[in-house]
Structure formats: C-alpha cells, structure tokens
Coordinates of C-alpha atoms in Angstrom, one line a residue:
Chain A
M441 CA 0.0 0.0 0.0
K442 CA 1.2 3.5 -0.8
Y443 CA 1.0 6.0 2.0
S444 CA 1.0 9.8 1.5
Y445 CA 1.5 11.9 4.6
L446 CA 2.1 15.4 5.8
G447 CA 5.9 15.8 5.4
P448 CA 8.6 16.4 5.3
E449 CA 10.3 13.2 6.5
G450 CA 11.1 13.1 10.2
T451 CA 7.9 14.7 11.4
F452 CA 5.5 13.2 13.9
T453 CA 3.2 12.3 11.1
E454 CA 5.9 10.0 9.7
S455 CA 6.0 8.3 13.1
A456 CA 2.2 7.9 12.9
V457 CA 2.6 6.2 9.5
R458 CA 5.1 3.8 10.9
R459 CA 2.8 3.0 13.8
L460 CA -0.1 2.3 11.5
A461 CA 1.9 0.4 8.9
P462 CA 5.3 -0.7 10.2
S463 CA 6.2 -2.5 7.1
A464 CA 4.9 0.0 4.6
R465 CA 7.6 0.6 2.0
Q466 CA 6.1 3.3 -0.1
T467 CA 5.6 6.3 2.1
V468 CA 5.8 9.7 0.4
P469 CA 5.8 13.1 2.2
F470 CA 3.6 15.9 0.8
P471 CA 4.1 19.6 1.7
T472 CA 0.5 20.3 2.9
V473 CA -2.5 18.4 4.3
P474 CA -4.6 19.1 1.1
A475 CA -1.8 17.8 -1.1
A476 CA -1.4 14.6 0.9
V477 CA -5.2 14.1 0.8
E478 CA -5.4 14.8 -3.0
A479 CA -2.9 12.0 -3.6
V480 CA -5.5 9.6 -2.2
R481 CA -8.5 11.3 -3.8
S482 CA -6.9 11.0 -7.2
G483 CA -6.2 7.2 -6.6
R484 CA -2.5 7.5 -6.8
F485 CA -2.1 6.6 -3.2
S486 CA -4.1 4.1 -1.0
R487 CA -3.9 6.0 2.3
A488 CA -3.1 9.5 3.5
V489 CA -2.0 10.1 7.1
V490 CA -2.5 13.6 8.5
P491 CA -2.7 15.2 12.0
L492 CA -6.2 15.9 13.3
E493 CA -5.6 17.3 16.8
N494 CA -2.9 18.0 19.3
S495 CA -3.7 17.8 23.0
V496 CA -2.0 21.2 23.7
S497 CA -2.7 23.3 20.6
G498 CA -6.1 21.9 19.5
V499 CA -7.4 20.9 16.1
V500 CA -5.5 21.1 12.9
P501 CA -8.0 23.1 10.8
P502 CA -6.8 22.0 7.3
T503 CA -7.6 18.4 8.2
L504 CA -11.1 19.3 9.3
G505 CA -11.5 21.3 6.2
E506 CA -10.6 18.3 4.0
L507 CA -12.9 16.0 5.9
V508 CA -15.8 18.4 5.4
A509 CA -15.0 19.4 1.8
H510 CA -14.7 15.8 0.6
A511 CA -17.2 14.0 2.8
G512 CA -18.6 11.1 0.9
Q513 CA -15.5 10.7 -1.2
L514 CA -13.1 10.1 1.7
R515 CA -13.3 7.6 4.6
I516 CA -11.4 7.6 7.8
D517 CA -10.0 4.1 8.1
A518 CA -7.9 4.4 11.3
Q519 CA -6.8 6.8 14.0
V520 CA -3.7 6.7 16.0
T521 CA -2.6 8.9 19.0
I522 CA 1.1 9.2 19.7
G523 CA 3.1 11.1 22.2
V524 CA 5.1 14.0 21.1
T525 CA 8.3 15.5 22.6
F526 CA 10.3 18.5 21.5
A527 CA 13.9 19.3 21.5
L528 CA 15.9 22.4 20.7
M529 CA 18.5 21.7 18.1
A530 CA 21.2 23.7 16.4
G531 CA 24.3 23.4 14.2
E532 CA 27.5 22.1 15.7
G533 CA 29.2 24.6 17.9
T534 CA 26.1 26.7 18.6
R535 CA 25.6 27.3 22.3
L536 CA 22.3 28.1 24.0
S537 CA 23.5 31.6 24.7
D538 CA 24.1 32.1 20.9
V539 CA 20.5 31.5 20.0
R540 CA 18.7 34.7 18.7
R541 CA 16.1 33.2 16.4
V542 CA 14.2 29.9 16.8
V543 CA 12.3 28.3 13.9
S544 CA 9.5 25.8 14.2
H545 CA 5.9 24.9 13.3
P546 CA 3.4 27.2 15.0
H547 CA 2.0 24.3 17.1
A548 CA 5.5 23.4 18.3
L549 CA 6.3 27.0 19.1
G550 CA 3.1 27.2 21.1
Q551 CA 3.9 24.1 23.0
C552 CA 7.5 25.2 23.9
R553 CA 6.6 28.9 24.5
Q554 CA 7.2 28.8 28.3
W555 CA 10.6 27.1 27.9
V556 CA 11.7 29.6 25.2
E557 CA 10.5 32.6 27.3
R558 CA 12.4 31.4 30.3
H559 CA 15.6 30.2 28.6
L560 CA 15.8 32.4 25.5
P561 CA 13.9 35.6 26.6
H562 CA 15.4 37.6 23.8
A563 CA 15.0 35.1 21.0
A564 CA 12.6 35.8 18.1
T565 CA 10.5 33.0 16.8
V566 CA 10.1 32.2 13.1
V567 CA 7.4 29.9 11.7
A568 CA 8.0 27.0 9.3
D569 CA 5.6 24.6 7.6
S570 CA 6.5 21.7 9.9
T571 CA 9.0 20.8 12.6
A572 CA 11.1 19.0 10.1
A573 CA 11.0 21.9 7.6
A574 CA 12.3 24.0 10.5
A575 CA 15.3 21.6 10.9
V576 CA 15.9 21.6 7.1
A577 CA 15.8 25.4 7.0
L578 CA 18.3 25.6 9.8
A579 CA 20.6 22.9 8.3
D580 CA 20.5 24.6 4.9
G581 CA 21.3 27.9 6.5
G582 CA 18.6 29.4 4.2
A583 CA 16.5 31.0 7.0
A584 CA 18.6 33.3 9.2
T585 CA 17.9 31.2 12.3
D586 CA 20.2 29.7 15.0
A587 CA 18.1 26.9 16.4
A588 CA 15.0 24.8 15.5
I589 CA 12.4 23.0 17.7
A590 CA 11.5 19.5 16.4
A591 CA 11.2 15.8 17.4
P592 CA 14.5 14.7 18.9
E593 CA 15.0 12.1 16.1
T594 CA 15.0 14.9 13.6
A595 CA 18.4 16.2 14.8
A596 CA 20.4 13.2 13.7
R597 CA 18.7 13.1 10.4
Y598 CA 19.7 16.6 9.5
G599 CA 23.1 16.7 11.2
L600 CA 22.0 18.9 14.1
T601 CA 22.9 18.8 17.8
V602 CA 20.3 18.8 20.5
L603 CA 20.8 21.7 22.9
A604 CA 17.8 20.8 25.2
H605 CA 15.5 17.9 25.4
D606 CA 11.8 17.7 26.3
I607 CA 11.1 21.5 26.2
G608 CA 7.3 21.2 25.7
T609 CA 5.1 22.7 28.4
R610 CA 3.1 19.5 28.7
R611 CA 5.3 16.5 28.9
D612 CA 2.4 14.2 28.2
A613 CA 1.4 16.1 24.9
M614 CA 0.1 13.9 22.2
T615 CA -1.2 14.2 18.7
R616 CA -4.0 12.3 17.1
F617 CA -3.7 11.3 13.4
V618 CA -6.2 10.1 10.9
S619 CA -5.6 7.6 8.1
L620 CA -7.8 8.4 5.1
R621 CA -8.8 6.4 2.0
R622 CA -11.3 6.7 -0.8
S623 CA -14.8 5.8 0.2
G624 CA -15.7 2.2 0.5
A625 CA -16.7 -0.3 3.2
D626 CA -15.5 0.1 6.7
G627 CA -13.3 -2.6 8.3
P628 CA -14.9 -4.9 11.0
P629 CA -15.1 -3.8 14.6
T630 CA -11.9 -4.3 16.6
G631 CA -13.3 -3.7 20.0
Q632 CA -11.8 -0.2 20.3
D633 CA -13.5 1.8 17.5
R634 CA -15.0 5.2 16.7
T635 CA -17.4 6.4 14.1
A636 CA -17.3 10.0 12.7
L637 CA -20.4 11.7 11.4
L638 CA -20.9 15.0 9.5
I639 CA -24.2 16.6 10.3
T640 CA -25.8 19.5 8.4
S641 CA -29.1 21.1 9.1
D642 CA -30.8 24.2 7.6
R643 CA -33.3 24.3 10.4
S644 CA -32.6 26.9 13.0
D645 CA -34.9 25.9 15.8
P646 CA -33.1 25.5 19.1
G647 CA -33.7 21.8 19.4
V648 CA -32.1 20.5 16.2
L649 CA -28.7 19.7 17.6
T650 CA -29.7 18.4 21.0
G651 CA -32.5 16.4 19.3
V652 CA -30.1 14.5 17.0
L653 CA -27.4 14.1 19.7
G654 CA -30.1 12.8 22.1
E655 CA -30.7 9.8 19.7
L656 CA -27.1 8.8 20.6
S657 CA -27.3 9.2 24.4
R658 CA -30.7 7.4 24.4
R659 CA -28.9 4.4 23.0
Q660 CA -25.9 4.7 25.4
V661 CA -23.6 5.9 22.7
S662 CA -21.1 8.5 24.0
I663 CA -20.1 11.6 22.0
A664 CA -16.3 11.6 22.1
W665 CA -15.7 14.8 20.3
I666 CA -17.7 17.5 18.5
Q667 CA -16.7 20.5 16.3
S668 CA -18.6 23.2 14.5
W669 CA -17.2 23.9 11.0
P670 CA -18.3 26.9 9.0
R671 CA -20.5 26.2 6.0
Q672 CA -19.1 27.7 2.8
T673 CA -22.5 28.2 1.2
A674 CA -24.5 29.5 4.2
R675 CA -23.0 32.5 6.0
G676 CA -22.9 32.1 9.8
R677 CA -24.1 28.5 9.7
Y678 CA -22.2 25.4 10.6
H679 CA -21.7 21.7 9.9
F680 CA -21.2 19.6 13.0
L681 CA -18.4 17.0 13.0
V682 CA -19.2 14.4 15.7
E683 CA -17.2 11.4 16.8
V684 CA -18.7 8.7 18.9
D685 CA -17.3 5.8 20.8
R686 CA -18.7 2.9 18.8
H687 CA -18.4 1.1 15.5
I688 CA -21.3 1.5 13.1
A689 CA -21.8 -2.3 13.3
H690 CA -23.1 -1.6 16.9
P691 CA -26.9 -2.0 16.7
G692 CA -27.5 1.0 19.0
L693 CA -25.4 3.3 16.8
A694 CA -26.8 2.1 13.5
E695 CA -30.3 2.7 14.9
A696 CA -29.4 6.1 16.3
V697 CA -27.9 7.2 12.9
E698 CA -31.1 6.2 11.1
A699 CA -33.1 8.2 13.6
M700 CA -30.8 11.2 13.3
R701 CA -31.1 11.3 9.5
K702 CA -34.8 12.2 10.0
G703 CA -34.0 15.3 12.0
V704 CA -31.4 16.9 9.8
D705 CA -30.9 17.8 6.1
S706 CA -27.8 15.7 5.7
L707 CA -25.8 13.1 7.7
T708 CA -22.7 11.6 6.1
L709 CA -20.8 8.8 7.7
L710 CA -17.1 9.6 7.6
G711 CA -16.1 6.1 8.7
S712 CA -15.9 3.6 11.5
Y713 CA -12.4 2.8 12.4
P714 CA -10.0 1.4 15.0
Y715 CA -9.0 4.0 17.6
I716 CA -5.4 3.2 18.4
V717 CA -3.6 4.8 21.4
D718 CA 0.1 4.3 21.5
R719 CA 1.4 2.3 24.4
E720 CA 3.6 5.1 25.7
V721 CA 0.6 7.5 25.7
K722 CA -1.4 5.0 27.6
G723 CA 1.4 5.0 30.2
E724 CA 2.2 1.3 29.7
K725 CA 5.7 0.0 29.7
A726 CA 6.9 -1.5 26.4
A727 CA 7.3 -5.3 26.6
A728 CA 10.9 -6.4 27.1
Chain B
M484 CA -9.0 52.6 26.1
K485 CA -5.8 50.8 25.1
Y486 CA -6.3 47.9 22.6
S487 CA -3.8 45.1 22.1
Y488 CA -4.3 43.0 19.0
L489 CA -2.7 40.3 16.9
G490 CA -0.4 42.3 14.6
P491 CA 1.4 43.5 12.8
E492 CA -0.3 46.6 11.6
G493 CA -2.3 46.2 8.4
T494 CA -3.8 42.8 9.2
F495 CA -7.5 42.0 9.2
T496 CA -7.3 42.1 13.0
E497 CA -6.4 45.8 12.9
S498 CA -9.5 46.3 10.8
A499 CA -11.6 44.5 13.5
V500 CA -10.2 46.9 16.1
R501 CA -11.2 49.9 14.0
R502 CA -14.7 48.4 13.5
L503 CA -15.1 47.9 17.3
A504 CA -13.5 51.2 18.4
P505 CA -13.3 53.6 15.5
S506 CA -11.8 56.4 17.6
A507 CA -9.3 54.2 19.6
R508 CA -6.0 56.0 19.7
Q509 CA -3.9 53.5 21.5
T510 CA -3.8 50.3 19.5
V511 CA -0.7 48.2 19.8
P512 CA 0.1 45.2 17.7
F513 CA 1.5 42.0 19.3
P514 CA 3.3 39.2 17.6
T515 CA 1.1 36.3 18.8
V516 CA -2.3 35.7 20.2
P517 CA -1.0 34.7 23.7
A518 CA 1.1 37.9 23.8
A519 CA -1.9 40.1 22.9
V520 CA -4.0 38.4 25.5
E521 CA -1.3 38.6 28.1
A522 CA -1.2 42.4 27.6
V523 CA -4.8 42.5 28.9
R524 CA -4.4 39.8 31.6
S525 CA -1.6 41.8 33.1
G526 CA -3.7 45.0 33.2
R527 CA -1.5 46.9 30.9
F528 CA -4.2 47.0 28.2
S529 CA -8.0 47.3 28.5
R530 CA -8.9 45.1 25.5
A531 CA -7.3 42.5 23.3
V532 CA -8.7 41.8 19.8
V533 CA -7.8 38.4 18.3
P534 CA -9.3 36.2 15.5
L535 CA -11.5 33.4 16.6
E536 CA -12.6 31.7 13.4
N537 CA -12.4 32.1 9.6
S538 CA -15.3 30.9 7.5
V539 CA -13.0 29.1 5.1
S540 CA -10.1 27.8 7.2
G541 CA -12.0 27.2 10.5
V542 CA -11.0 28.0 14.1
V543 CA -7.9 29.8 15.2
P544 CA -6.6 27.3 17.8
P545 CA -4.4 29.6 19.8
T546 CA -7.4 31.8 20.6
L547 CA -9.5 28.9 21.8
G548 CA -6.5 27.8 23.9
E549 CA -6.3 31.2 25.6
L550 CA -10.0 31.2 26.3
V551 CA -9.8 27.8 27.9
A552 CA -6.6 28.4 29.8
H553 CA -7.7 31.7 31.3
A554 CA -11.4 31.0 31.7
G555 CA -12.6 33.0 34.7
Q556 CA -9.9 35.7 34.4
L557 CA -10.9 36.7 30.8
R558 CA -14.2 37.9 29.5
I559 CA -15.4 38.2 25.9
D560 CA -16.9 41.6 25.7
A561 CA -17.7 41.8 21.9
Q562 CA -17.4 39.9 18.7
V563 CA -17.2 41.3 15.2
T564 CA -17.4 39.5 11.9
I565 CA -15.7 41.2 9.0
G566 CA -15.3 40.3 5.3
V567 CA -11.8 39.4 4.1
T568 CA -10.4 39.7 0.6
F569 CA -7.0 38.7 -0.6
A570 CA -4.6 40.3 -3.1
L571 CA -1.3 39.1 -4.6
M572 CA 1.3 41.8 -4.3
A573 CA 4.9 42.3 -5.2
G574 CA 7.7 44.8 -5.5
E575 CA 7.5 47.3 -8.4
G576 CA 8.4 45.8 -11.7
T577 CA 7.6 42.2 -10.7
R578 CA 5.3 40.5 -13.2
L579 CA 3.0 37.6 -12.5
S580 CA 5.3 35.3 -14.6
D581 CA 8.3 36.2 -12.5
V582 CA 6.7 34.8 -9.3
R583 CA 8.4 31.6 -8.0
R584 CA 7.8 31.9 -4.3
V585 CA 4.7 33.2 -2.6
V586 CA 4.6 34.1 1.1
S587 CA 1.6 34.5 3.4
H588 CA -0.1 33.3 6.6
P589 CA -1.2 29.6 6.3
H590 CA -4.9 30.6 6.5
A591 CA -4.5 33.0 3.6
L592 CA -2.5 30.4 1.6
G593 CA -5.2 27.9 2.2
Q594 CA -7.9 30.4 1.0
C595 CA -6.0 31.3 -2.2
R596 CA -4.7 27.8 -3.0
Q597 CA -6.9 27.3 -6.0
W598 CA -6.0 30.6 -7.6
V599 CA -2.3 30.0 -6.9
E600 CA -2.4 26.5 -8.4
R601 CA -4.1 27.8 -11.5
H602 CA -2.1 31.0 -12.1
L603 CA 1.2 30.1 -10.5
P604 CA 1.4 26.3 -10.9
H605 CA 5.2 26.2 -10.3
A606 CA 5.3 28.6 -7.4
A607 CA 6.4 27.4 -3.9
T608 CA 4.6 28.7 -0.9
V609 CA 6.3 30.0 2.2
V610 CA 4.5 30.6 5.5
A611 CA 4.6 33.8 7.6
D612 CA 3.2 34.7 11.0
S613 CA 0.5 37.0 9.4
T614 CA -0.5 38.4 6.1
A615 CA 1.1 41.7 7.0
A616 CA 4.3 39.9 8.2
A617 CA 4.4 38.4 4.7
A618 CA 4.2 41.8 3.1
V619 CA 6.9 43.1 5.4
A620 CA 9.2 40.1 4.6
L621 CA 8.7 40.8 0.9
A622 CA 9.2 44.5 1.2
D623 CA 12.4 44.0 3.3
G624 CA 13.7 41.5 0.9
G625 CA 14.7 39.3 3.8
A626 CA 12.7 36.2 2.8
A627 CA 13.7 35.0 -0.7
T628 CA 10.1 35.5 -2.0
D629 CA 8.7 37.3 -5.0
A630 CA 5.1 37.9 -4.0
A631 CA 2.9 38.1 -0.9
I632 CA -0.8 37.4 -0.3
A633 CA -2.4 40.0 2.0
A634 CA -5.3 42.4 2.4
P635 CA -5.3 44.8 -0.5
E636 CA -4.8 47.8 1.9
T637 CA -1.5 46.2 3.0
A638 CA 0.1 46.9 -0.4
A639 CA 0.1 50.7 -0.1
R640 CA 1.4 50.5 3.4
Y641 CA 4.5 48.6 2.5
G642 CA 5.1 50.1 -1.0
L643 CA 4.0 47.0 -2.9
T644 CA 2.0 46.7 -6.1
V645 CA -1.1 44.6 -6.4
L646 CA -0.7 42.0 -9.2
A647 CA -4.1 40.4 -8.7
H648 CA -7.2 41.3 -6.6
D649 CA -9.7 39.1 -4.8
I650 CA -7.9 35.8 -5.3
G651 CA -9.6 33.9 -2.4
T652 CA -11.6 30.8 -3.3
R653 CA -14.6 32.1 -1.4
R654 CA -15.3 35.7 -2.3
D655 CA -17.6 35.9 0.7
A656 CA -15.0 34.7 3.2
M657 CA -15.2 36.3 6.6
T658 CA -13.4 36.2 9.9
R659 CA -14.9 36.5 13.4
F660 CA -12.9 38.3 16.0
V661 CA -13.3 38.5 19.8
S662 CA -12.6 41.4 22.0
L663 CA -11.4 40.3 25.4
R664 CA -11.0 42.0 28.8
R665 CA -10.3 41.1 32.3
S666 CA -13.2 39.5 34.1
G667 CA -16.0 41.7 35.4
A668 CA -19.7 42.4 34.7
D669 CA -21.1 41.9 31.2
G670 CA -22.5 44.9 29.3
P671 CA -26.3 45.1 28.9
P672 CA -28.2 43.3 26.1
T673 CA -28.0 45.0 22.7
G674 CA -30.7 42.9 21.0
Q675 CA -28.1 40.9 19.1
D676 CA -26.0 39.1 21.7
R677 CA -24.3 35.8 22.4
T678 CA -23.1 34.1 25.5
A679 CA -20.1 31.8 25.6
L680 CA -19.8 28.9 28.1
L681 CA -17.0 26.5 29.0
I682 CA -18.3 23.1 30.2
T683 CA -16.2 20.5 31.9
S684 CA -17.4 17.1 33.1
D685 CA -15.6 14.1 34.5
R686 CA -18.6 11.9 34.1
S687 CA -18.3 9.6 31.1
D688 CA -21.9 8.4 30.8
P689 CA -23.3 9.0 27.3
G690 CA -26.0 11.4 28.3
V691 CA -23.9 14.2 30.0
L692 CA -23.4 16.4 27.0
T693 CA -26.8 16.0 25.5
G694 CA -28.4 16.4 28.9
V695 CA -26.8 19.8 29.5
L696 CA -27.4 20.9 26.0
G697 CA -31.0 19.8 26.3
E698 CA -31.5 22.4 29.1
L699 CA -30.8 25.1 26.5
S700 CA -33.1 23.7 23.7
R701 CA -35.9 23.1 26.3
R702 CA -35.9 26.9 26.9
Q703 CA -35.7 27.8 23.2
V704 CA -32.0 28.9 23.4
S705 CA -30.1 27.9 20.2
I706 CA -26.6 26.5 20.2
A707 CA -24.7 28.7 17.7
W708 CA -21.4 27.0 17.9
I709 CA -19.7 24.2 19.8
Q710 CA -16.1 23.0 20.0
S711 CA -14.3 20.2 21.9
W712 CA -11.0 21.3 23.4
P713 CA -8.5 18.8 24.8
R714 CA -8.1 18.9 28.6
Q715 CA -4.5 19.2 29.7
T716 CA -4.9 17.3 32.9
A717 CA -7.1 14.5 31.6
R718 CA -5.8 12.5 28.7
G719 CA -8.3 11.9 25.9
R720 CA -10.9 14.0 27.6
Y721 CA -12.4 17.4 26.5
H722 CA -13.8 20.7 27.6
F723 CA -16.7 21.9 25.5
L724 CA -16.9 25.5 24.4
V725 CA -20.5 26.5 23.6
E726 CA -21.9 29.7 22.2
V727 CA -25.6 30.4 22.4
D728 CA -27.7 33.0 20.7
R729 CA -28.8 34.9 23.8
H730 CA -27.6 37.4 26.4
I731 CA -27.3 35.9 30.0
A732 CA -29.9 38.5 31.0
H733 CA -32.4 36.5 29.1
P734 CA -34.4 34.6 31.8
G735 CA -34.5 31.3 29.8
L736 CA -30.7 31.3 29.4
A737 CA -30.0 32.2 33.0
E738 CA -32.3 29.4 34.1
A739 CA -30.8 26.9 31.7
V740 CA -27.3 27.8 33.0
E741 CA -28.3 27.1 36.5
A742 CA -29.8 23.7 35.5
M743 CA -26.7 22.9 33.5
R744 CA -24.4 23.5 36.4
K745 CA -26.0 20.6 38.3
G746 CA -25.1 18.2 35.5
V747 CA -21.4 18.9 35.1
D748 CA -18.3 19.4 37.2
S749 CA -17.7 22.9 36.1
L750 CA -19.4 25.6 34.0
T751 CA -17.7 28.9 33.4
L752 CA -19.4 31.9 31.8
L753 CA -16.9 33.4 29.3
G754 CA -19.1 36.4 28.7
S755 CA -22.4 37.8 27.2
Y756 CA -21.6 40.3 24.4
P757 CA -22.8 42.1 21.3
Y758 CA -22.5 40.0 18.2
I759 CA -21.6 42.4 15.5
V760 CA -21.7 41.5 11.8
D761 CA -20.2 44.0 9.4
R762 CA -22.5 45.6 6.9
E763 CA -20.6 44.3 3.9
V764 CA -20.7 40.8 5.3
K765 CA -24.5 41.1 5.7
G766 CA -24.7 42.0 2.1
E767 CA -26.0 45.5 2.7
K768 CA -24.8 48.5 0.7
A769 CA -22.9 51.1 2.7
A770 CA -24.9 54.3 3.1
A771 CA -23.8 57.0 0.6

C-alpha cells in the first residue's frame, strides 16, 4: 500500500505512518494536508495520514476542512494517537547563549513557548511549515535562524545537535492522526472503535442539535468529540463533526444514525475505524 | 482605552479593532495571540482583539487555547465578523510570470490555494506569521520570495504593487474576532447578543453532553457553535466551548445555565456580548 503523509520526513506524522503500517515501503511526504489528501482522492495513493488534533494546541484546521469538503469521497479508516516531545537543536558549535532566532511549526512554538520565554527571553520565533521543515531550514542555512524545535529524532537526520530535550510545556502532549482512504466499506469492529459523522441542518430551531445528539445518548452511545465547522454556502451557519465511541456495526449506533437522519438535512458517515492509542501515551511499559 | 491586537499593523485584526473602536488611539500590535491576551491579563491594556474563526479555514486554535486556559480571568466583551479579501502583491516591476515563491499566513495560503495552483502552478509557498508579516518580509527582501498574499490595503502601506485582486476561493470569506477584557460584569443586552460557556465534566456516561445541551433547547435557546478542546490534565478528555444566541440577562438562558451547572463538574461563563456582523458581510450597501 502506498501512503501519502504530511511531510517532510522526520515529522511526527511519519511516526504515525510507521505506527499504523510498520512494514509500509512506499511512504511519500507531501508539503501540505490538502496535497497529501489529494494524492489519495486521485487514486495515486491508497492512504493519507494527516494530523487531526494535538492535546495542547487543539485541532488542525486544514484536516477538518478536507474531511468536510470531501465528505462522501473520503473515509477515515484508522486513527492513532502518539506522544510528542520536542527538542531544541542547532548546528555544531552553537551554544544556547548564541540563539537569537528559533524556527519551528506554530504548534511546536506554542507548546514550547514557556521554555523559550524562560531560557531564551530575547529570542525571536520564526514559523515553518513543519518541525522537520524548520530543521531543514536551519541545516540549509537558508533561514537566518540559530536553532530549531523539532522531534529529537530529527536532529540526527539533519546533522544537528540537541541543545535541550523535552522542552514542551506539557510532557504528556500527544497528537491524534487520521488515516484516510477513498470511500468504501468500513473494516470490521476491533473492540476499540470510533465512528465519525458529519451533520448538516438548515433548520434553525433550538432543538435540532440536541435532538439529534439525544438519539445517541438514548442508546448509550457517547459523544467523544464535536466540532462546528463553517458552511461555505451558508453564512454564519455550521456543519457539526461528531465522533462517537462505537463502530457503526453496533446496533445502537446504527439505529441512532437512522433516527438522526430524519432530523437533519444531511448526515454523512465519515467512517468507522480502529481508535489506536500508542502504548507510551497510555502509560504502559513496552514489553521487554 | 488601550487595545492590544494580533499584529502586525495592516492585518485584518487591525480592521476589526477599527470596527469595534473607530476612535481608539492607542492600538498596539503584538506578535502572537497569547502575547496580545497577556497584555490584557496583566492589566497593561484594557482590551485584546484576536481572531476566533475564519469561514474558510476554521477556528484559530491559539485563541481557543487562551479562552480555555484563562477562563474565569478573561471575559469576551464583543465579537465582530468582517469580510476578508486577498490580493497578490509584489515589488515594483515584478510581473506575475516572475513569481516563483509566494509568502503568506497559512490561512491565507489555504484560502488562495486554487488561484495559486491555476495561475502560479510552479510557485512554492512560504509561511509567515501573518499576512502583513508576509508583506513586510517581501518589502524587506529578507525572505527570498517574489510575492505576498495579504489584504489589499497592505500593499500601499508597504510600498508594494497589487498583481491580482480578490484571489480567495470564497469571495464571501469572513473572519470572526473576539474582544477580550479582564473579568467583570457583562454589558447590557443590545438585541443581538451571544453568550459563551465553557463546560467540563468528568462523568463519562453517554448522556452528559446531550443532557446539559437539552437544558438550552428546552428553553428555546439555540446553540450557535460548539467545540471540543483537549483537557491538559485528563488525557483523551475534553472541555466543551459552547456559544448560544442569547444574552445571559435572558431569563431562559439564566435558568438553563443554573440547570446545566448541576449536571457537570464545572461551567464557566466566558461572557455575554454584542455579536456584530459588518454591513458588507451582511450584504448591505454602505450608506452614501
């Protein structure tokens, strides 16, 4: 299977691909979330792996945008949550006291802000497309920066030296990734599954949203996550992206979805998929 | 009143400040959302204006993060929605066919992606902290880029020439901004108001969320917007940010909030505020 993912190489997204498909040989980085998704929509790749949400910095809006824009043509076929740690890295010979400009992805800068403010109070921050792109920019010398924040593994890959490890504010930060494919049948339940729904309604009466969500709770199906997403064709109105803690093969959920359809203009299943949480995030020790 | 806002000057956020406080004299740009908010939290500024959501590219996660992190110490005191249009600009003498690298804020690049792919298929994109920072980088010549995407007004400010107007995919794109102050009493109802609530519950039974939301619909209060936000101290669990279409002075909403408090661990009022939609966004003609 060919995997596209949000690149470049050495980002946390590549780690997510490895977690989902340890033996995948064809894994190709793309510069943006829409480009990685397009590779799958066009049929050139079988799966796209992109970040959905980070526990510190929240959702990754471009991924939500792709899910909404291509609902019905894309299917979530897996999710994986992995732990993220950040390191400050620089070229050989650079000392912490030399650092004047730090480059990274905005999410990583946000997560390491407290450390940077304390240890590099006079440093300016510069944004890059990804943590790995920050390391590349630093290694290339193109961006006039002295240090980059990225995954610790990134340093070796780009010939950089780690000046400080684990500089994120939340040491238990994690990122949730989705694996996307073209539409088709969902895999069978695995025992730890979720289902994602996209709900759209033109009715403006107060009870619409609580009415449809009530169909879930009435059948003991928990809402794990919910996001409003602006509708492009209806100013000030929203789609609702809802994730529930069940596979669609669960009779209660299948029944709830049928009932929900009656109360809204449109309900699209975005997939039922295994919800994988990495061992380290769960706090378990790896087997010897 | 002193206003802090997400800078630099010439961004859409500055336009939002002008819309909220046309005669404000002291308006100071800050480099990040947390820095603009900190200026208000510390008491140095009276109001911070930061973007909350764009109709095309979705929420602005750092703003949600600040609202959640400082709930109880910050209050939303106004919201304003303004239309956004994008222009491609470059230094004098640059022609469209010369453009190889385009710099802008990720949201703006996302909104202009279709135009760029069609008209500049070989151009690389480079990210900047803001649309105005992109124009500054181009004007300074520091970033090795040929063109920037920003608000049309930005071109004149930085001595750039507009190569193409209105290049966003959605010509009716808009951004919603919040004005924040330190906690205190809400202003009186204006007739077009919203109230924002932050809900946290440790209960995991399926009915919690629908139960509390049902208190609103039962009293004819509409949910305008809802977002899950990851809890920092409880892995895999969420806060819920909810906006409703009423001022807290509305008896139905006040009653619903009291009922909701009983069903959750914590409910924080983030403010009741005028919900202002700019005339052009509403589709009205400006008065002559």
